[in-house]
């Protein structure tokens, strides 16, 4: 997973809300320079922001990478 990266983005979302009084979209967060790149975890999964609630979460785009147990037999 990418819990540390999600936490970092969540902190930036909260900082944006303090400054602008609303939760941002990814584009707004990037344009205001709270982040510098597309929201992507080191494992390749996307990070999404719910602009209604401010919740940041990892979008699982490759489920095989998260659980490889049982494949070696």
mmCIF file of N, CA and C in Angstrom, residues 5 8 17 28 31 39 43 45 52-54 61 65-66 70-71:
data_model
loop_
_atom_site.group_PDB
_atom_site.id
_atom_site.type_symbol
_atom_site.label_atom_id
_atom_site.label_comp_id
_atom_site.label_asym_id
_atom_site.label_seq_id
_atom_site.Cartn_x
_atom_site.Cartn_y
_atom_site.Cartn_z
ATOM 1 N N UNK A 5 2.100 7.945 1.954
ATOM 2 C CA UNK A 5 1.822 8.930 0.901
ATOM 3 C C UNK A 5 0.396 9.473 1.031
ATOM 4 N N UNK A 8 0.391 11.991 3.731
ATOM 5 C CA UNK A 8 1.003 13.240 3.277
ATOM 6 C C UNK A 8 0.013 14.071 2.463
ATOM 7 N N UNK A 17 -7.638 23.409 2.854
ATOM 8 C CA UNK A 17 -8.936 23.793 3.411
ATOM 9 C C UNK A 17 -8.802 24.955 4.392
ATOM 10 N N UNK A 28 -7.062 21.496 -8.214
ATOM 11 C CA UNK A 28 -6.903 22.685 -7.368
ATOM 12 C C UNK A 28 -5.694 22.551 -6.451
ATOM 13 N N UNK A 31 -2.634 23.084 -8.727
ATOM 14 C CA UNK A 31 -2.509 24.468 -9.207
ATOM 15 C C UNK A 31 -2.098 25.428 -8.096
ATOM 16 N N UNK A 39 -1.233 12.416 -8.413
ATOM 17 C CA UNK A 39 -1.345 11.644 -7.186
ATOM 18 C C UNK A 39 -1.234 10.157 -7.504
ATOM 19 N N UNK A 43 3.651 2.298 -5.513
ATOM 20 C CA UNK A 43 3.274 0.999 -6.078
ATOM 21 C C UNK A 43 2.451 1.137 -7.365
ATOM 22 N N UNK A 45 -0.558 2.607 -7.729
ATOM 23 C CA UNK A 45 -1.978 2.881 -7.509
ATOM 24 C C UNK A 45 -2.225 4.384 -7.429
ATOM 25 N N UNK A 52 -15.835 16.519 -1.566
ATOM 26 C CA UNK A 52 -16.956 16.824 -0.671
ATOM 27 C C UNK A 52 -16.552 16.666 0.794
ATOM 28 N N UNK A 53 -15.809 15.600 1.091
ATOM 29 C CA UNK A 53 -15.456 15.290 2.483
ATOM 30 C C UNK A 53 -13.998 15.562 2.810
ATOM 31 N N UNK A 54 -13.163 15.709 1.782
ATOM 32 C CA UNK A 54 -11.737 15.892 2.003
ATOM 33 C C UNK A 54 -10.994 14.603 2.255
ATOM 34 N N UNK A 61 -5.565 -0.281 -8.108
ATOM 35 C CA UNK A 61 -5.652 -0.485 -9.550
ATOM 36 C C UNK A 61 -5.010 -1.794 -9.985
ATOM 37 N N UNK A 65 -0.885 -7.168 -6.862
ATOM 38 C CA UNK A 65 0.328 -6.737 -6.171
ATOM 39 C C UNK A 65 0.128 -6.648 -4.664
ATOM 40 N N UNK A 66 -1.111 -6.558 -4.196
ATOM 41 C CA UNK A 66 -1.343 -6.384 -2.765
ATOM 42 C C UNK A 66 -1.414 -7.702 -2.004
ATOM 43 N N UNK A 70 -0.004 -17.702 -1.714
ATOM 44 C CA UNK A 70 -0.628 -18.850 -2.332
ATOM 45 C C UNK A 70 -0.296 -19.049 -3.790
ATOM 46 N N UNK A 71 0.448 -18.143 -4.399
ATOM 47 C CA UNK A 71 0.753 -18.257 -5.818
ATOM 48 C C UNK A 71 1.991 -19.107 -6.099
#
